[in-house]
């Protein structure tokens, strides 16, 4: 992935700041709650949603299992249609290929269709280093670019900004990039959109080269598909002479017919629309229509390594609808920047540590950026069991083990800083598997309960009791109460606790000694 | 019908009243309850933090401890979900790694007999009116694992609605996670607290005296926030409400807060 995000703090530290940023919290809560309700309604309209969801998952799984075959078929179809296919193993490869392709045209400006893949590889920065200006044309991407900011959402990269902040960004920065914002620009959505339209129009009409991603690539026909709401993408896809599309290899679907499923599930999951306003499809080049030159850069960048993991590979089904972000209570409070990647939210928490590995502190912290509440799995239109993959990656972080890196099986070490936790977990396992020891531990805790403070000591305890009181330890554990009751029952006494004969005979007085058998 | 209580480690050590309430309630309904002492922990903290190997002996222990019983009832949606959802997975992964050691049989034995309390009441015993009396206003937080992994649906609410004297108040954003999440509450303490604060705010807005849940771990987190803020709301486990009757009413250590009309905060 790109160098753009390197050196960011781990998730908990980044999130600490965002939870205190009341404006960010308010912006995010407002935006995510609005879209949540709309998505639920749009999805609820389709009686066959569970079937569509299962079909989407099945198509993706099938394609991933035979990805080698479908990619070759795709290459053949794109080439036959007059396009050129390039294979990029990683971000550097892809950036180099695109830079050379732009240079070959003699141009120093490109317009861009919103694309996650180019963000993942840091293409804009790489082009800038080569003296090429890349202009984002998606409204939200434009806001982020003008504001010298980073995207914080898959679908609405400027979700963390409110209208007033956007007005200020336009007024301050548009002039430096091209046509300035009109005088006295207000923060009404219509005026903001109009300012962006005028600013962008001049870019569309001048641009000779466009860079895009794609939502889907059809192996059978070599067709690229882009879904969007604004129509700015279509301008980029049709007006320039050269079109370069950078697409992750997992975006492949076998046949045109497969789109039937995703063209229903993607818009409803992402924007809560029944159908997205613009669906652009192109197959190679066509005389006198659209770009004369078409390049497809197929991006791996960790994807085949991810594919090698039987549990983790389901993350590659993702169609980037962002539904999981919008329902995620952690994303809502932490904000997209805390994830330190082009992919924030639940999908980012499972995709980033697979694409980039878990070597950095940030990447090792991402699988823990979830309470495992399961809301993301519920809404995912391709049924990715995100909580299970999170737990799987946590195991990788704390235990290390076998992974595939750049195509070869490697054993990685556990991430730093888990030695104490690991020892504690082992000790707990031993105690819990030896009831006598477990009971001793309990007794010790209960007997010393007067010593237990409301605010726990130590680093871990502090994290808990910064905002919460610890529970008070009761005088007697359940086990002790039960044992007492059993004794009383066998002594024929009335404990005053109702019929106490219940468990008599199933557990002897030897509590703590072993099983009931 | 041989029924065992799986009390869970949180209830055993920190909330024994919940276990007692389950026993009282089930016995009142004519169920003979056993408590095999060989039980310990379902392994959820270990599994969810990434220590799957540490859970394997606990899977075997669970199956062995409850071997004599037809049903295992637990007042914790997340522990029930751990058994039902993850035990087969743990067995499968161990087999993939060439270590079966009876895990598959242990999981196969444990899964079908494990019931969360409200499932057991509604699905097995077929009751929604358990004869409870609890003259207080209550708002209900459906914990994530009960809600999404077990699909408890309306069962807890139906049980609460049948309680005499109880007034159920709506909880805004009820289905949103409270932010506990086991070790999440420590590893991501700030986000966890922010989630809990919002849950508590909605619960206070309901004007209820009692915030009811079916998982003491979530309640521990929420009650910790409530007590820190000295807020007029008490977290109480569903089992304790269902165990309460006119003759043997719920007796909290501290009196319940007064009823409010809700939305009283500035
Ligand atoms: S993981 Fe699922 S819900 Fe999240 S963005 Fe991808 S497809 Fe959408």
Short mmCIF file of N, CA, C and O in Angstrom, two decimals, chain A residues 11-12 15-16 25 33 36 329-330 333 368 370-374 378 385 388 391 394-395 398-399 421-422 425-426 429 432-433 435 438 442 455 460 463-474 476-479 481-482 485 499 502-503 506-507 514-515 517, chain B residues 2 5 9 12-16 19-20 23 27 32-33 35-41 46-52 54 57 61 64 67-69 86 89 93 144-145 148 176-177 181 184-195 198 220-221 224-225 227-228:
data_model
loop_
_atom_site.label_atom_id
_atom_site.label_comp_id
_atom_site.label_asym_id
_atom_site.label_seq_id
_atom_site.Cartn_x
_atom_site.Cartn_y
_atom_site.Cartn_z
N UNK A 11 -4.41 2.27 16.16
CA UNK A 11 -5.83 2.63 16.16
C UNK A 11 -6.32 3.24 17.49
O UNK A 11 -6.94 4.30 17.49
N UNK A 12 -6.04 2.59 18.63
CA UNK A 12 -6.58 3.17 19.88
C UNK A 12 -6.10 4.60 20.13
O UNK A 12 -6.86 5.43 20.61
N UNK A 15 -7.88 6.89 17.71
CA UNK A 15 -9.30 6.99 18.04
C UNK A 15 -9.52 7.84 19.29
O UNK A 15 -10.56 8.46 19.46
N UNK A 16 -8.52 7.83 20.17
CA UNK A 16 -8.63 8.62 21.40
C UNK A 16 -8.90 10.09 21.07
O UNK A 16 -9.77 10.72 21.67
N UNK A 25 -17.56 13.83 15.72
CA UNK A 25 -18.54 12.84 16.19
C UNK A 25 -19.94 13.21 15.69
O UNK A 25 -20.68 12.36 15.21
N UNK A 33 -26.21 7.74 10.61
CA UNK A 33 -27.56 7.36 11.03
C UNK A 33 -28.59 7.61 9.93
O UNK A 33 -29.52 6.82 9.76
N UNK A 36 -28.09 4.79 7.37
CA UNK A 36 -28.50 3.50 7.93
C UNK A 36 -29.99 3.23 7.71
O UNK A 36 -30.37 2.16 7.26
N UNK A 329 -20.49 0.99 15.02
CA UNK A 329 -20.43 1.95 16.13
C UNK A 329 -19.00 2.41 16.42
O UNK A 329 -18.79 3.50 16.94
N UNK A 330 -18.03 1.58 16.07
CA UNK A 330 -16.64 1.96 16.30
C UNK A 330 -16.20 3.00 15.27
O UNK A 330 -15.62 4.04 15.60
N UNK A 333 -17.48 6.46 16.02
CA UNK A 333 -16.81 7.23 17.06
C UNK A 333 -15.35 7.52 16.77
O UNK A 333 -14.81 8.52 17.20
N UNK A 368 -8.26 -5.42 16.26
CA UNK A 368 -8.90 -5.21 17.57
C UNK A 368 -9.84 -4.00 17.56
O UNK A 368 -10.43 -3.68 18.59
N UNK A 370 -12.73 -3.41 16.96
CA UNK A 370 -14.11 -3.86 16.84
C UNK A 370 -14.57 -4.48 18.14
O UNK A 370 -13.79 -5.16 18.81
N UNK A 371 -15.83 -4.25 18.48
CA UNK A 371 -16.39 -4.90 19.66
C UNK A 371 -17.02 -6.24 19.28
O UNK A 371 -17.65 -6.89 20.10
N UNK A 372 -16.86 -6.64 18.01
CA UNK A 372 -17.43 -7.90 17.50
C UNK A 372 -18.95 -7.92 17.65
O UNK A 372 -19.54 -8.96 17.94
N UNK A 373 -19.58 -6.77 17.45
CA UNK A 373 -21.03 -6.71 17.66
C UNK A 373 -21.79 -7.37 16.52
O UNK A 373 -22.95 -7.73 16.66
N UNK A 374 -21.14 -7.50 15.36
CA UNK A 374 -21.75 -8.25 14.27
C UNK A 374 -22.66 -7.46 13.35
O UNK A 374 -23.21 -8.02 12.40
N UNK A 378 -24.21 -8.44 9.35
CA UNK A 378 -25.64 -8.38 9.03
C UNK A 378 -25.93 -7.61 7.75
O UNK A 378 -26.80 -7.99 6.98
N UNK A 385 -18.24 -12.59 6.75
CA UNK A 385 -18.34 -12.72 8.21
C UNK A 385 -17.15 -11.96 8.82
O UNK A 385 -16.15 -12.55 9.25
N UNK A 388 -15.64 -12.96 12.30
CA UNK A 388 -14.81 -14.16 12.30
C UNK A 388 -13.42 -13.88 11.74
O UNK A 388 -12.42 -14.40 12.22
N UNK A 391 -11.32 -12.09 14.35
CA UNK A 391 -10.80 -13.00 15.37
C UNK A 391 -9.63 -13.81 14.80
O UNK A 391 -8.60 -14.01 15.45
N UNK A 394 -6.69 -11.62 14.73
CA UNK A 394 -6.18 -11.40 16.09
C UNK A 394 -5.25 -12.54 16.46
O UNK A 394 -4.19 -12.34 17.07
N UNK A 395 -5.66 -13.74 16.05
CA UNK A 395 -4.83 -14.91 16.33
C UNK A 395 -3.47 -14.75 15.65
O UNK A 395 -2.43 -15.06 16.24
N UNK A 398 -1.37 -12.21 17.72
CA UNK A 398 -0.82 -12.62 19.02
C UNK A 398 -0.01 -13.91 18.96
O UNK A 398 0.81 -14.15 19.84
N UNK A 399 -0.26 -14.74 17.95
CA UNK A 399 0.44 -16.03 17.89
C UNK A 399 1.45 -16.11 16.75
O UNK A 399 2.26 -17.02 16.74
N UNK A 421 0.11 -10.63 27.95
CA UNK A 421 -1.26 -11.09 27.69
C UNK A 421 -1.28 -12.59 27.42
O UNK A 421 -2.12 -13.32 27.93
N UNK A 422 -0.30 -13.03 26.60
CA UNK A 422 -0.26 -14.45 26.24
C UNK A 422 -0.06 -15.31 27.50
O UNK A 422 -0.72 -16.32 27.69
N UNK A 425 -3.25 -15.42 29.48
CA UNK A 425 -4.26 -16.29 28.86
C UNK A 425 -3.95 -17.76 29.12
O UNK A 425 -4.84 -18.56 29.36
N UNK A 426 -2.65 -18.09 29.06
CA UNK A 426 -2.26 -19.49 29.33
C UNK A 426 -2.56 -19.85 30.78
O UNK A 426 -3.10 -20.91 31.07
N UNK A 429 -6.22 -20.29 31.23
CA UNK A 429 -6.68 -21.56 30.69
C UNK A 429 -6.42 -22.69 31.69
O UNK A 429 -7.27 -23.50 31.99
N UNK A 432 -8.75 -22.35 34.68
CA UNK A 432 -10.14 -22.65 34.35
C UNK A 432 -10.33 -24.14 34.06
O UNK A 432 -11.43 -24.67 34.18
N UNK A 433 -9.25 -24.80 33.67
CA UNK A 433 -9.36 -26.21 33.37
C UNK A 433 -9.11 -27.05 34.64
O UNK A 433 -9.14 -28.27 34.59
N UNK A 435 -10.73 -27.02 38.22
CA UNK A 435 -11.74 -26.37 39.07
C UNK A 435 -11.25 -26.05 40.48
O UNK A 435 -11.63 -25.02 41.03
N UNK A 438 -9.37 -22.90 40.20
CA UNK A 438 -10.30 -21.82 39.87
C UNK A 438 -11.04 -21.38 41.13
O UNK A 438 -11.21 -20.20 41.40
N UNK A 442 -11.04 -17.78 43.05
CA UNK A 442 -12.29 -17.09 43.40
C UNK A 442 -12.33 -16.71 44.87
O UNK A 442 -12.66 -15.59 45.23
N UNK A 455 -11.47 2.22 41.37
CA UNK A 455 -10.63 2.54 40.22
C UNK A 455 -9.50 1.54 40.19
O UNK A 455 -8.74 1.45 41.15
N UNK A 460 -3.82 -1.35 32.32
CA UNK A 460 -5.06 -1.93 31.82
C UNK A 460 -6.24 -1.48 32.65
O UNK A 460 -7.28 -1.10 32.15
N UNK A 463 -7.27 2.06 31.92
CA UNK A 463 -8.06 2.20 30.70
C UNK A 463 -9.53 1.92 30.99
O UNK A 463 -10.41 2.58 30.49
N UNK A 464 -9.79 0.94 31.85
CA UNK A 464 -11.16 0.63 32.18
C UNK A 464 -11.75 1.74 33.07
O UNK A 464 -12.82 2.27 32.79
N UNK A 465 -11.03 2.09 34.13
CA UNK A 465 -11.67 2.93 35.13
C UNK A 465 -11.49 4.41 34.89
O UNK A 465 -11.84 5.22 35.73
N UNK A 466 -10.95 4.79 33.72
CA UNK A 466 -10.96 6.19 33.34
C UNK A 466 -12.39 6.71 33.29
O UNK A 466 -12.66 7.85 33.58
N UNK A 467 -13.30 5.84 32.86
CA UNK A 467 -14.67 6.32 32.67
C UNK A 467 -15.72 5.42 33.32
O UNK A 467 -16.90 5.69 33.23
N UNK A 468 -15.28 4.31 33.94
CA UNK A 468 -16.25 3.37 34.50
C UNK A 468 -15.80 2.93 35.88
O UNK A 468 -14.61 2.72 36.10
N UNK A 469 -16.76 2.70 36.77
CA UNK A 469 -16.45 2.10 38.06
C UNK A 469 -16.34 0.59 37.88
O UNK A 469 -17.03 0.01 37.04
N UNK A 470 -15.49 -0.03 38.67
CA UNK A 470 -15.43 -1.49 38.66
C UNK A 470 -16.60 -2.05 39.45
O UNK A 470 -17.07 -1.41 40.38
N UNK A 471 -17.06 -3.25 39.10
CA UNK A 471 -18.15 -3.83 39.88
C UNK A 471 -17.65 -4.16 41.29
O UNK A 471 -16.47 -4.44 41.49
N UNK A 472 -18.58 -4.13 42.24
CA UNK A 472 -18.21 -4.52 43.60
C UNK A 472 -18.24 -6.04 43.69
O UNK A 472 -19.16 -6.68 43.18
N UNK A 473 -17.23 -6.59 44.34
CA UNK A 473 -17.20 -8.05 44.49
C UNK A 473 -18.19 -8.48 45.56
O UNK A 473 -18.15 -7.95 46.67
N UNK A 474 -19.06 -9.43 45.26
CA UNK A 474 -20.00 -9.88 46.29
C UNK A 474 -19.29 -10.72 47.35
O UNK A 474 -18.18 -11.21 47.14
N UNK A 476 -20.07 -13.62 48.40
CA UNK A 476 -20.08 -15.06 48.17
C UNK A 476 -20.25 -15.31 46.67
O UNK A 476 -21.10 -14.69 46.03
N UNK A 477 -19.46 -16.22 46.14
CA UNK A 477 -19.62 -16.55 44.72
C UNK A 477 -20.85 -17.45 44.57
O UNK A 477 -21.34 -18.00 45.55
N UNK A 478 -21.31 -17.60 43.33
CA UNK A 478 -22.45 -18.47 43.10
C UNK A 478 -22.14 -19.90 43.55
O UNK A 478 -22.93 -20.56 44.19
N UNK A 479 -20.95 -20.34 43.19
CA UNK A 479 -20.49 -21.69 43.55
C UNK A 479 -20.61 -21.96 45.05
O UNK A 479 -21.09 -23.01 45.46
N UNK A 481 -22.43 -20.33 47.20
CA UNK A 481 -23.84 -20.31 47.58
C UNK A 481 -24.48 -21.66 47.29
O UNK A 481 -25.19 -22.23 48.11
N UNK A 482 -24.19 -22.19 46.10
CA UNK A 482 -24.78 -23.48 45.70
C UNK A 482 -24.33 -24.59 46.65
O UNK A 482 -25.14 -25.40 47.11
N UNK A 485 -26.10 -24.38 49.88
CA UNK A 485 -27.48 -24.81 49.72
C UNK A 485 -27.58 -26.33 49.66
O UNK A 485 -28.45 -26.94 50.26
N UNK A 499 -37.54 -24.66 47.19
CA UNK A 499 -37.18 -26.07 47.13
C UNK A 499 -35.71 -26.22 46.75
O UNK A 499 -35.32 -25.82 45.67
N UNK A 502 -33.29 -29.44 44.21
CA UNK A 502 -33.04 -29.47 42.77
C UNK A 502 -31.82 -30.23 42.33
O UNK A 502 -31.91 -31.21 41.61
N UNK A 503 -30.69 -29.80 42.78
CA UNK A 503 -29.47 -30.39 42.24
C UNK A 503 -28.96 -31.54 43.08
O UNK A 503 -27.93 -32.11 42.76
N UNK A 506 -26.89 -34.59 41.88
CA UNK A 506 -26.15 -34.34 40.65
C UNK A 506 -24.77 -33.78 40.97
O UNK A 506 -23.84 -33.94 40.22
N UNK A 507 -24.68 -33.09 42.08
CA UNK A 507 -23.36 -32.63 42.49
C UNK A 507 -23.17 -32.98 43.94
O UNK A 507 -23.97 -32.62 44.78
N UNK A 514 -13.88 -31.92 40.94
CA UNK A 514 -13.95 -32.49 39.60
C UNK A 514 -15.36 -32.49 39.09
O UNK A 514 -16.19 -31.71 39.54
N UNK A 515 -15.65 -33.39 38.20
CA UNK A 515 -16.93 -33.38 37.50
C UNK A 515 -18.06 -33.93 38.34
O UNK A 515 -17.89 -34.30 39.51
N UNK A 517 -19.76 -36.52 37.46
CA UNK A 517 -20.07 -37.88 37.03
C UNK A 517 -19.48 -38.92 37.97
O UNK A 517 -18.36 -38.83 38.37
N UNK B 2 -33.36 -33.39 32.24
CA UNK B 2 -32.28 -33.01 33.16
C UNK B 2 -31.68 -31.70 32.70
O UNK B 2 -31.13 -31.59 31.60
N UNK B 5 -27.51 -25.65 35.03
CA UNK B 5 -27.22 -24.23 34.90
C UNK B 5 -25.75 -24.07 34.55
O UNK B 5 -24.87 -24.62 35.22
N UNK B 9 -18.46 -17.43 34.15
CA UNK B 9 -17.53 -16.96 35.19
C UNK B 9 -17.88 -15.57 35.70
O UNK B 9 -17.69 -15.28 36.88
N UNK B 12 -20.69 -16.07 38.16
CA UNK B 12 -20.23 -16.84 39.31
C UNK B 12 -19.53 -15.94 40.32
O UNK B 12 -19.85 -15.91 41.49
N UNK B 13 -18.59 -15.16 39.81
CA UNK B 13 -17.73 -14.39 40.70
C UNK B 13 -18.30 -13.00 41.02
O UNK B 13 -18.22 -12.54 42.15
N UNK B 14 -18.86 -12.35 40.01
CA UNK B 14 -19.26 -10.95 40.20
C UNK B 14 -20.77 -10.76 40.40
O UNK B 14 -21.19 -9.84 41.08
N UNK B 15 -21.55 -11.60 39.76
CA UNK B 15 -23.01 -11.42 39.85
C UNK B 15 -23.72 -12.72 40.24
O UNK B 15 -24.53 -13.24 39.48
N UNK B 16 -23.41 -13.25 41.44
CA UNK B 16 -24.03 -14.51 41.85
C UNK B 16 -25.55 -14.40 41.95
O UNK B 16 -26.25 -15.40 41.81
N UNK B 19 -27.29 -15.92 38.97
CA UNK B 19 -27.37 -17.38 39.01
C UNK B 19 -28.45 -17.84 39.97
O UNK B 19 -29.25 -18.74 39.66
N UNK B 20 -28.50 -17.21 41.14
CA UNK B 20 -29.54 -17.55 42.12
C UNK B 20 -30.93 -17.30 41.55
O UNK B 20 -31.85 -18.09 41.75
N UNK B 23 -31.97 -20.06 39.23
CA UNK B 23 -32.37 -21.25 39.98
C UNK B 23 -33.77 -21.05 40.55
O UNK B 23 -34.66 -21.90 40.39
N UNK B 27 -36.92 -23.28 39.21
CA UNK B 27 -37.56 -24.17 40.20
C UNK B 27 -39.03 -23.79 40.39
O UNK B 27 -39.89 -24.66 40.56
N UNK B 32 -36.15 -29.03 37.67
CA UNK B 32 -35.11 -29.40 38.61
C UNK B 32 -33.76 -28.97 38.02
O UNK B 32 -33.42 -29.38 36.91
N UNK B 33 -33.05 -28.14 38.74
CA UNK B 33 -31.81 -27.58 38.18
C UNK B 33 -30.59 -28.21 38.83
O UNK B 33 -30.53 -28.32 40.06
N UNK B 35 -26.23 -28.22 39.06
CA UNK B 35 -25.08 -27.33 38.85
C UNK B 35 -23.80 -28.16 38.93
O UNK B 35 -23.21 -28.32 40.00
N UNK B 36 -23.37 -28.70 37.81
CA UNK B 36 -22.13 -29.50 37.84
C UNK B 36 -20.93 -28.61 38.15
O UNK B 36 -20.69 -27.61 37.46
N UNK B 37 -20.22 -28.99 39.18
CA UNK B 37 -19.12 -28.15 39.65
C UNK B 37 -17.93 -28.14 38.71
O UNK B 37 -17.06 -27.27 38.80
N UNK B 38 -17.89 -29.10 37.79
CA UNK B 38 -16.73 -29.16 36.89
C UNK B 38 -16.76 -28.09 35.81
O UNK B 38 -15.82 -27.94 35.05
N UNK B 39 -17.84 -27.33 35.74
CA UNK B 39 -17.91 -26.28 34.71
C UNK B 39 -16.96 -25.14 35.05
O UNK B 39 -16.66 -24.89 36.21
N UNK B 40 -16.48 -24.47 34.00
CA UNK B 40 -15.69 -23.26 34.29
C UNK B 40 -16.09 -22.16 33.32
O UNK B 40 -17.15 -21.58 33.47
N UNK B 41 -15.25 -21.89 32.33
CA UNK B 41 -15.48 -20.74 31.46
C UNK B 41 -15.72 -21.24 30.03
O UNK B 41 -15.17 -22.26 29.63
N UNK B 46 -10.73 -15.75 25.70
CA UNK B 46 -9.53 -16.25 25.03
C UNK B 46 -9.74 -16.27 23.51
O UNK B 46 -8.92 -15.77 22.74
N UNK B 47 -10.86 -16.85 23.10
CA UNK B 47 -11.12 -16.99 21.66
C UNK B 47 -11.15 -15.63 20.97
O UNK B 47 -10.50 -15.41 19.95
N UNK B 48 -11.90 -14.71 21.53
CA UNK B 48 -12.08 -13.41 20.87
C UNK B 48 -10.83 -12.54 20.90
O UNK B 48 -10.74 -11.57 20.16
N UNK B 49 -9.89 -12.86 21.77
CA UNK B 49 -8.68 -12.05 21.81
C UNK B 49 -7.59 -12.66 20.91
O UNK B 49 -6.55 -12.06 20.72
N UNK B 50 -7.85 -13.84 20.37
CA UNK B 50 -6.89 -14.43 19.44
C UNK B 50 -6.17 -15.64 19.98
O UNK B 50 -5.19 -16.10 19.40
N UNK B 51 -6.64 -16.18 21.12
CA UNK B 51 -5.98 -17.34 21.72
C UNK B 51 -6.85 -18.58 21.58
O UNK B 51 -7.31 -19.17 22.56
N UNK B 52 -7.07 -18.98 20.36
CA UNK B 52 -7.96 -20.10 20.09
C UNK B 52 -7.46 -21.39 20.74
O UNK B 52 -8.24 -22.16 21.28
N UNK B 54 -6.00 -21.86 23.44
CA UNK B 54 -6.29 -21.89 24.88
C UNK B 54 -7.74 -22.32 25.14
O UNK B 54 -8.08 -22.69 26.26
N UNK B 57 -9.09 -26.95 25.50
CA UNK B 57 -9.44 -27.75 26.69
C UNK B 57 -10.76 -27.33 27.31
O UNK B 57 -11.45 -28.16 27.92
N UNK B 61 -13.89 -29.52 28.41
CA UNK B 61 -14.38 -29.44 29.79
C UNK B 61 -15.88 -29.17 29.81
O UNK B 61 -16.62 -29.78 30.58
N UNK B 64 -17.80 -32.30 28.88
CA UNK B 64 -17.73 -33.32 29.93
C UNK B 64 -18.57 -32.90 31.13
O UNK B 64 -19.30 -33.72 31.71
N UNK B 67 -22.27 -33.50 30.43
CA UNK B 67 -22.55 -34.75 29.75
C UNK B 67 -23.84 -35.42 30.23
O UNK B 67 -24.60 -35.99 29.46
N UNK B 68 -24.13 -35.30 31.53
CA UNK B 68 -25.29 -35.98 32.12
C UNK B 68 -26.62 -35.28 31.87
O UNK B 68 -27.65 -35.75 32.30
N UNK B 69 -26.58 -34.13 31.23
CA UNK B 69 -27.79 -33.30 31.15
C UNK B 69 -28.36 -33.24 29.73
O UNK B 69 -27.63 -33.35 28.75
N UNK B 86 -19.09 -20.93 18.02
CA UNK B 86 -17.65 -21.09 17.87
C UNK B 86 -17.10 -22.47 18.20
O UNK B 86 -16.04 -22.84 17.70
N UNK B 89 -16.50 -24.40 15.16
CA UNK B 89 -15.38 -23.80 14.42
C UNK B 89 -14.04 -24.18 15.03
O UNK B 89 -13.08 -24.47 14.32
N UNK B 93 -11.19 -26.17 13.00
CA UNK B 93 -9.84 -25.63 12.79
C UNK B 93 -8.79 -26.55 13.40
O UNK B 93 -7.71 -26.74 12.81
N UNK B 144 -25.58 -7.66 21.77
CA UNK B 144 -25.31 -8.02 20.36
C UNK B 144 -25.33 -9.52 20.08
O UNK B 144 -25.87 -9.95 19.08
N UNK B 145 -24.68 -10.30 20.95
CA UNK B 145 -24.56 -11.72 20.61
C UNK B 145 -25.90 -12.44 20.72
O UNK B 145 -26.20 -13.31 19.92
N UNK B 148 -27.84 -10.91 17.51
CA UNK B 148 -27.41 -11.24 16.15
C UNK B 148 -26.95 -12.68 15.99
O UNK B 148 -27.22 -13.30 14.97
N UNK B 176 -27.96 -1.03 18.98
CA UNK B 176 -26.56 -0.66 18.82
C UNK B 176 -25.74 -1.21 19.98
O UNK B 176 -26.20 -1.23 21.11
N UNK B 177 -24.54 -1.63 19.66
CA UNK B 177 -23.64 -2.22 20.65
C UNK B 177 -23.39 -1.23 21.80
O UNK B 177 -23.22 -0.05 21.58
N UNK B 181 -17.77 -5.50 24.55
CA UNK B 181 -16.91 -6.26 23.64
C UNK B 181 -15.74 -6.97 24.29
O UNK B 181 -14.69 -7.13 23.67
N UNK B 184 -12.13 -5.67 24.21
CA UNK B 184 -12.26 -4.41 23.47
C UNK B 184 -12.38 -3.24 24.44
O UNK B 184 -11.84 -2.17 24.20
N UNK B 185 -13.10 -3.47 25.56
CA UNK B 185 -13.35 -2.39 26.50
C UNK B 185 -12.06 -1.89 27.15
O UNK B 185 -12.02 -0.80 27.70
N UNK B 186 -11.02 -2.71 27.08
CA UNK B 186 -9.73 -2.30 27.64
C UNK B 186 -8.78 -1.86 26.53
O UNK B 186 -8.11 -0.85 26.62
N UNK B 187 -8.76 -2.65 25.43
CA UNK B 187 -7.83 -2.34 24.34
C UNK B 187 -8.22 -1.06 23.61
O UNK B 187 -7.38 -0.37 23.07
N UNK B 188 -9.50 -0.80 23.52
CA UNK B 188 -9.97 0.43 22.89
C UNK B 188 -10.88 1.17 23.87
O UNK B 188 -12.04 1.44 23.59
N UNK B 189 -10.30 1.48 25.01
CA UNK B 189 -11.09 2.01 26.12
C UNK B 189 -11.85 3.28 25.75
O UNK B 189 -12.99 3.47 26.19
N UNK B 190 -11.26 4.14 24.94
CA UNK B 190 -11.93 5.42 24.63
C UNK B 190 -13.17 5.22 23.77
O UNK B 190 -14.22 5.80 24.03
N UNK B 191 -13.02 4.40 22.73
CA UNK B 191 -14.17 4.15 21.86
C UNK B 191 -15.24 3.39 22.65
O UNK B 191 -16.43 3.69 22.58
N UNK B 192 -14.80 2.41 23.44
CA UNK B 192 -15.73 1.63 24.25
C UNK B 192 -16.53 2.53 25.19
O UNK B 192 -17.75 2.42 25.29
N UNK B 193 -15.84 3.44 25.85
CA UNK B 193 -16.52 4.35 26.78
C UNK B 193 -17.47 5.28 26.03
O UNK B 193 -18.59 5.53 26.49
N UNK B 194 -17.03 5.75 24.85
CA UNK B 194 -17.90 6.65 24.07
C UNK B 194 -19.18 5.92 23.67
O UNK B 194 -20.28 6.50 23.72
N UNK B 195 -19.06 4.65 23.31
CA UNK B 195 -20.25 3.86 22.95
C UNK B 195 -21.14 3.67 24.17
O UNK B 195 -22.37 3.81 24.10
N UNK B 198 -23.11 6.79 25.13
CA UNK B 198 -24.29 7.02 24.29
C UNK B 198 -25.43 6.09 24.69
O UNK B 198 -26.60 6.50 24.73
N UNK B 220 -22.22 -4.88 33.30
CA UNK B 220 -21.10 -4.46 34.16
C UNK B 220 -20.48 -3.16 33.62
O UNK B 220 -20.21 -2.22 34.37
N UNK B 221 -20.32 -3.14 32.30
CA UNK B 221 -19.74 -1.96 31.63
C UNK B 221 -20.69 -0.76 31.77
O UNK B 221 -20.28 0.33 32.17
N UNK B 224 -21.05 0.39 35.34
CA UNK B 224 -19.83 1.10 35.74
C UNK B 224 -19.90 2.57 35.35
O UNK B 224 -19.48 3.45 36.10
N UNK B 225 -20.45 2.83 34.18
CA UNK B 225 -20.59 4.22 33.71
C UNK B 225 -21.67 4.93 34.54
O UNK B 225 -21.49 6.05 35.00
N UNK B 227 -22.67 4.27 37.58
CA UNK B 227 -22.24 4.53 38.95
C UNK B 227 -21.22 5.66 39.00
O UNK B 227 -21.24 6.49 39.89
N UNK B 228 -20.32 5.68 38.00
CA UNK B 228 -19.35 6.77 37.96
C UNK B 228 -20.06 8.12 37.87
O UNK B 228 -19.65 9.09 38.48
#
